[in-house]
mmCIF file of C-alpha atoms in Angstrom:
data_model
loop_
_atom_site.group_PDB
_atom_site.id
_atom_site.type_symbol
_atom_site.label_atom_id
_atom_site.label_comp_id
_atom_site.label_asym_id
_atom_site.label_seq_id
_atom_site.Cartn_x
_atom_site.Cartn_y
_atom_site.Cartn_z
ATOM 1 C CA UNK A 502 -33.898 54.508 56.190
ATOM 2 C CA UNK A 503 -31.640 56.692 54.816
ATOM 3 C CA UNK A 504 -29.684 56.941 51.011
ATOM 4 C CA UNK A 505 -27.721 59.431 49.426
ATOM 5 C CA UNK A 506 -27.117 59.363 46.254
ATOM 6 C CA UNK A 507 -22.801 59.715 45.439
ATOM 7 C CA UNK A 508 -21.379 62.744 43.088
ATOM 8 C CA UNK A 509 -20.544 60.992 39.899
ATOM 9 C CA UNK A 510 -17.324 61.184 38.944
ATOM 10 C CA UNK A 511 -15.794 63.637 36.269
ATOM 11 C CA UNK A 512 -13.157 61.151 34.530
ATOM 12 C CA UNK A 513 -14.579 57.837 35.131
ATOM 13 C CA UNK A 514 -12.351 54.803 33.873
ATOM 14 C CA UNK A 515 -15.180 52.073 32.623
ATOM 15 C CA UNK A 516 -15.337 48.826 34.203
ATOM 16 C CA UNK A 517 -15.686 45.724 32.010
ATOM 17 C CA UNK A 518 -18.177 43.061 32.447
ATOM 18 C CA UNK A 519 -17.021 39.887 32.734
ATOM 19 C CA UNK A 520 -14.084 41.672 34.631
ATOM 20 C CA UNK A 521 -11.076 38.957 35.158
ATOM 21 C CA UNK A 522 -9.160 40.048 37.740
ATOM 22 C CA UNK A 523 -9.250 43.154 40.548
ATOM 23 C CA UNK A 524 -5.874 46.536 39.813
ATOM 24 C CA UNK A 525 -5.623 46.416 44.285
ATOM 25 C CA UNK A 526 -6.395 42.364 44.365
ATOM 26 C CA UNK A 527 -4.593 40.020 42.038
ATOM 27 C CA UNK A 528 -6.267 37.516 44.168
ATOM 28 C CA UNK A 529 -9.541 38.378 42.850
ATOM 29 C CA UNK A 530 -11.375 37.118 40.344
ATOM 30 C CA UNK A 531 -15.040 37.101 38.690
ATOM 31 C CA UNK A 532 -17.892 34.712 39.240
ATOM 32 C CA UNK A 533 -20.586 34.724 37.422
ATOM 33 C CA UNK A 534 -22.758 33.658 40.125
ATOM 34 C CA UNK A 535 -26.468 33.193 38.144
ATOM 35 C CA UNK A 536 -23.820 29.956 37.130
ATOM 36 C CA UNK A 537 -21.976 29.314 40.090
ATOM 37 C CA UNK A 538 -24.330 29.838 43.111
ATOM 38 C CA UNK A 539 -22.167 27.871 45.318
ATOM 39 C CA UNK A 540 -19.679 30.091 44.301
ATOM 40 C CA UNK A 541 -21.188 32.846 47.069
ATOM 41 C CA UNK A 542 -20.256 31.356 49.954
ATOM 42 C CA UNK A 543 -17.076 30.072 49.417
ATOM 43 C CA UNK A 544 -15.301 32.470 47.309
ATOM 44 C CA UNK A 545 -16.389 35.811 48.456
ATOM 45 C CA UNK A 546 -12.725 36.373 50.193
ATOM 46 C CA UNK A 547 -13.738 40.230 52.219
ATOM 47 C CA UNK A 548 -16.517 38.304 53.594
ATOM 48 C CA UNK A 549 -15.991 35.213 54.883
ATOM 49 C CA UNK A 550 -13.818 35.863 58.272
ATOM 50 C CA UNK A 551 -16.963 37.864 59.385
ATOM 51 C CA UNK A 552 -19.218 34.587 58.487
ATOM 52 C CA UNK A 553 -19.923 33.910 62.195
ATOM 53 C CA UNK A 554 -22.082 37.035 62.269
ATOM 54 C CA UNK A 555 -25.793 36.933 60.723
ATOM 55 C CA UNK A 556 -25.750 40.190 58.516
ATOM 56 C CA UNK A 557 -22.722 38.529 56.574
ATOM 57 C CA UNK A 558 -25.816 35.239 55.917
ATOM 58 C CA UNK A 559 -27.969 38.098 55.351
ATOM 59 C CA UNK A 560 -25.920 39.163 52.287
ATOM 60 C CA UNK A 561 -25.377 35.836 51.123
ATOM 61 C CA UNK A 562 -29.120 35.425 50.854
ATOM 62 C CA UNK A 563 -29.610 38.894 49.266
ATOM 63 C CA UNK A 564 -27.076 37.794 46.428
ATOM 64 C CA UNK A 565 -29.213 34.171 46.015
ATOM 65 C CA UNK A 566 -32.196 36.177 44.811
ATOM 66 C CA UNK A 567 -30.806 39.169 42.556
ATOM 67 C CA UNK A 568 -28.900 35.897 40.547
ATOM 68 C CA UNK A 569 -31.354 33.924 40.522
ATOM 69 C CA UNK A 570 -33.163 32.622 37.766
ATOM 70 C CA UNK A 571 -36.157 34.331 37.654
ATOM 71 C CA UNK A 572 -34.581 37.420 38.644
ATOM 72 C CA UNK A 573 -34.812 40.363 36.265
ATOM 73 C CA UNK A 574 -30.988 41.514 37.904
ATOM 74 C CA UNK A 575 -27.552 39.859 38.619
ATOM 75 C CA UNK A 576 -24.564 40.806 40.281
ATOM 76 C CA UNK A 577 -20.901 42.428 39.879
ATOM 77 C CA UNK A 578 -18.806 42.971 42.046
ATOM 78 C CA UNK A 579 -18.928 43.359 45.776
ATOM 79 C CA UNK A 580 -16.368 43.771 48.563
ATOM 80 C CA UNK A 581 -16.074 44.204 52.546
ATOM 81 C CA UNK A 582 -14.557 45.982 54.908
ATOM 82 C CA UNK A 583 -16.014 44.573 58.376
ATOM 83 C CA UNK A 584 -16.032 46.403 61.876
ATOM 84 C CA UNK A 585 -12.797 48.968 61.934
ATOM 85 C CA UNK A 586 -12.261 52.605 63.365
ATOM 86 C CA UNK A 587 -15.429 54.925 62.434
ATOM 87 C CA UNK A 588 -13.524 57.859 60.390
ATOM 88 C CA UNK A 589 -17.003 59.896 59.925
ATOM 89 C CA UNK A 590 -17.360 62.331 62.572
ATOM 90 C CA UNK A 591 -21.033 63.160 62.008
ATOM 91 C CA UNK A 592 -22.245 59.564 63.758
ATOM 92 C CA UNK A 593 -21.259 59.234 67.367
ATOM 93 C CA UNK A 594 -20.362 55.906 67.186
ATOM 94 C CA UNK A 595 -16.555 53.949 67.703
ATOM 95 C CA UNK A 596 -17.374 51.088 65.095
ATOM 96 C CA UNK A 597 -18.358 51.325 60.850
ATOM 97 C CA UNK A 598 -17.849 48.468 58.599
ATOM 98 C CA UNK A 599 -18.913 49.139 54.612
ATOM 99 C CA UNK A 600 -19.232 47.641 52.052
ATOM 100 C CA UNK A 601 -19.959 47.630 47.986
ATOM 101 C CA UNK A 602 -22.718 45.871 45.898
ATOM 102 C CA UNK A 603 -22.125 46.690 41.548
ATOM 103 C CA UNK A 604 -25.908 45.361 40.119
ATOM 104 C CA UNK A 605 -27.019 45.322 36.695
ATOM 105 C CA UNK A 606 -29.957 44.179 34.385
ATOM 106 C CA UNK A 607 -29.457 40.281 33.369
ATOM 107 C CA UNK A 608 -30.696 41.889 29.776
ATOM 108 C CA UNK A 609 -27.257 43.186 28.912
ATOM 109 C CA UNK A 610 -28.589 45.886 26.396
ATOM 110 C CA UNK A 611 -30.853 46.820 29.284
ATOM 111 C CA UNK A 612 -27.934 48.753 31.075
ATOM 112 C CA UNK A 613 -26.460 50.458 27.377
ATOM 113 C CA UNK A 614 -29.728 52.302 27.654
ATOM 114 C CA UNK A 615 -28.836 55.344 30.571
ATOM 115 C CA UNK A 616 -33.088 55.484 31.591
ATOM 116 C CA UNK A 617 -33.283 52.206 32.564
ATOM 117 C CA UNK A 618 -30.609 52.413 34.817
ATOM 118 C CA UNK A 619 -31.775 55.967 36.249
ATOM 119 C CA UNK A 620 -35.185 54.201 36.869
ATOM 120 C CA UNK A 621 -33.682 51.094 38.788
ATOM 121 C CA UNK A 622 -31.560 53.844 41.260
ATOM 122 C CA UNK A 623 -34.610 55.835 41.523
ATOM 123 C CA UNK A 624 -36.823 53.100 42.426
ATOM 124 C CA UNK A 625 -34.593 51.581 44.753
ATOM 125 C CA UNK A 626 -34.226 55.113 47.201
ATOM 126 C CA UNK A 627 -37.729 55.176 47.053
ATOM 127 C CA UNK A 628 -38.635 51.747 48.634
ATOM 128 C CA UNK A 629 -35.867 51.796 51.153
ATOM 129 C CA UNK A 630 -36.749 54.777 52.497
ATOM 130 C CA UNK A 631 -39.956 54.004 52.754
ATOM 131 C CA UNK A 632 -38.534 50.958 55.599
ATOM 132 C CA UNK A 633 -37.218 51.277 58.692
ATOM 133 C CA UNK A 634 -37.602 55.096 59.066
ATOM 134 C CA UNK A 635 -36.407 55.462 62.844
ATOM 135 C CA UNK A 636 -33.060 53.604 61.376
ATOM 136 C CA UNK A 637 -30.344 55.612 61.891
ATOM 137 C CA UNK A 638 -27.120 52.914 62.570
ATOM 138 C CA UNK A 639 -26.676 52.777 58.752
ATOM 139 C CA UNK A 640 -27.382 54.208 55.233
ATOM 140 C CA UNK A 641 -27.389 52.986 51.641
ATOM 141 C CA UNK A 642 -25.700 55.288 48.794
ATOM 142 C CA UNK A 643 -25.518 55.048 45.232
ATOM 143 C CA UNK A 644 -23.534 55.758 42.270
ATOM 144 C CA UNK A 645 -23.860 54.735 38.527
ATOM 145 C CA UNK A 646 -20.582 54.179 36.880
ATOM 146 C CA UNK A 647 -19.595 53.347 33.558
ATOM 147 C CA UNK A 648 -19.065 49.792 32.266
ATOM 148 C CA UNK A 649 -17.984 47.940 28.840
ATOM 149 C CA UNK A 650 -19.602 44.995 28.182
ATOM 150 C CA UNK A 651 -17.987 42.033 26.510
ATOM 151 C CA UNK A 652 -19.962 40.552 25.377
ATOM 152 C CA UNK A 653 -22.067 42.422 23.318
ATOM 153 C CA UNK A 654 -20.925 43.685 19.551
ATOM 154 C CA UNK A 655 -18.048 45.845 19.943
ATOM 155 C CA UNK A 656 -18.932 48.030 16.735
ATOM 156 C CA UNK A 657 -20.291 51.772 17.411
ATOM 157 C CA UNK A 658 -20.137 51.818 21.143
ATOM 158 C CA UNK A 659 -22.478 48.835 21.430
ATOM 159 C CA UNK A 660 -20.252 47.473 23.996
ATOM 160 C CA UNK A 661 -20.371 50.985 26.153
ATOM 161 C CA UNK A 662 -23.296 51.436 29.655
ATOM 162 C CA UNK A 663 -24.092 50.842 33.009
ATOM 163 C CA UNK A 664 -24.094 49.874 36.125
ATOM 164 C CA UNK A 665 -25.665 50.770 39.670
ATOM 165 C CA UNK A 666 -23.405 50.827 42.196
ATOM 166 C CA UNK A 667 -24.480 50.251 45.470
ATOM 167 C CA UNK A 668 -22.884 51.171 48.852
ATOM 168 C CA UNK A 669 -23.595 50.590 52.305
ATOM 169 C CA UNK A 670 -22.172 52.057 56.175
ATOM 170 C CA UNK A 671 -23.329 50.376 59.682
ATOM 171 C CA UNK A 672 -21.867 51.718 62.944
ATOM 172 C CA UNK A 673 -22.104 50.645 66.512
ATOM 173 C CA UNK A 674 -19.782 50.947 69.722
ATOM 174 C CA UNK A 675 -18.610 47.463 69.802
ATOM 175 C CA UNK A 676 -18.287 45.258 66.482
ATOM 176 C CA UNK A 677 -21.323 42.819 67.726
ATOM 177 C CA UNK A 678 -23.224 46.191 67.758
ATOM 178 C CA UNK A 679 -22.039 47.070 64.451
ATOM 179 C CA UNK A 680 -22.693 44.073 62.648
ATOM 180 C CA UNK A 681 -26.336 43.918 63.878
ATOM 181 C CA UNK A 682 -26.820 46.908 62.721
ATOM 182 C CA UNK A 683 -25.601 45.544 59.553
ATOM 183 C CA UNK A 684 -27.796 43.048 59.728
ATOM 184 C CA UNK A 685 -30.987 45.388 59.962
ATOM 185 C CA UNK A 686 -29.738 47.331 57.386
ATOM 186 C CA UNK A 687 -29.093 43.863 54.880
ATOM 187 C CA UNK A 688 -32.915 42.529 55.020
ATOM 188 C CA UNK A 689 -33.837 46.051 54.702
ATOM 189 C CA UNK A 690 -32.173 45.939 50.836
ATOM 190 C CA UNK A 691 -32.876 42.973 49.985
ATOM 191 C CA UNK A 692 -36.329 43.722 50.567
ATOM 192 C CA UNK A 693 -35.957 47.126 48.310
ATOM 193 C CA UNK A 694 -33.967 44.976 45.635
ATOM 194 C CA UNK A 695 -36.555 42.052 45.753
ATOM 195 C CA UNK A 696 -39.378 44.945 44.997
ATOM 196 C CA UNK A 697 -37.375 46.853 42.627
ATOM 197 C CA UNK A 698 -36.033 43.200 40.539
ATOM 198 C CA UNK A 699 -39.371 42.447 40.004
ATOM 199 C CA UNK A 700 -40.482 45.638 38.615
ATOM 200 C CA UNK A 701 -37.872 45.580 36.150
ATOM 201 C CA UNK A 702 -39.092 41.765 35.131
ATOM 202 C CA UNK A 703 -42.717 42.656 34.659
#
């Protein structure tokens, strides 16, 4: 399937891990889904209104795999905007939905060595490129963003690192079609992340 990489922000502001609340939404909170996997289906406020669609359950299962005790990765943040008017003139569909998922290595020091996150990003693109080549109603984009890892020692910049931001879009001419295409995208993304996580743990 189709993927691309974002251009980096020349003046990025470092996120925190763990974070406390979101600037744009004071009701949003960080949950450690490794320790509280039950929160996946109860606390992701952006996804709850769309739970009637299989794509959301696919996303929940993706989060369960990423945050599973045997996974080398974990998630930090996610967001979702359900089916709305498509503003991308290059895609001839009436509606789109979009979202993001932040992914990092569970061993926090691996996120402070830039090469590990770069390798994770590259491997994800390779895996996705090999999946579902005829699918053109969805796309995945990636960007590497700066993070301050608050659980690491503060001295000598040891907290400064990065994580992988995975953004996704799907399109359709109806709400049902848009969410069906999202489900297809989620299955591809889940397969790709499962493979890169297994490689990272080796």
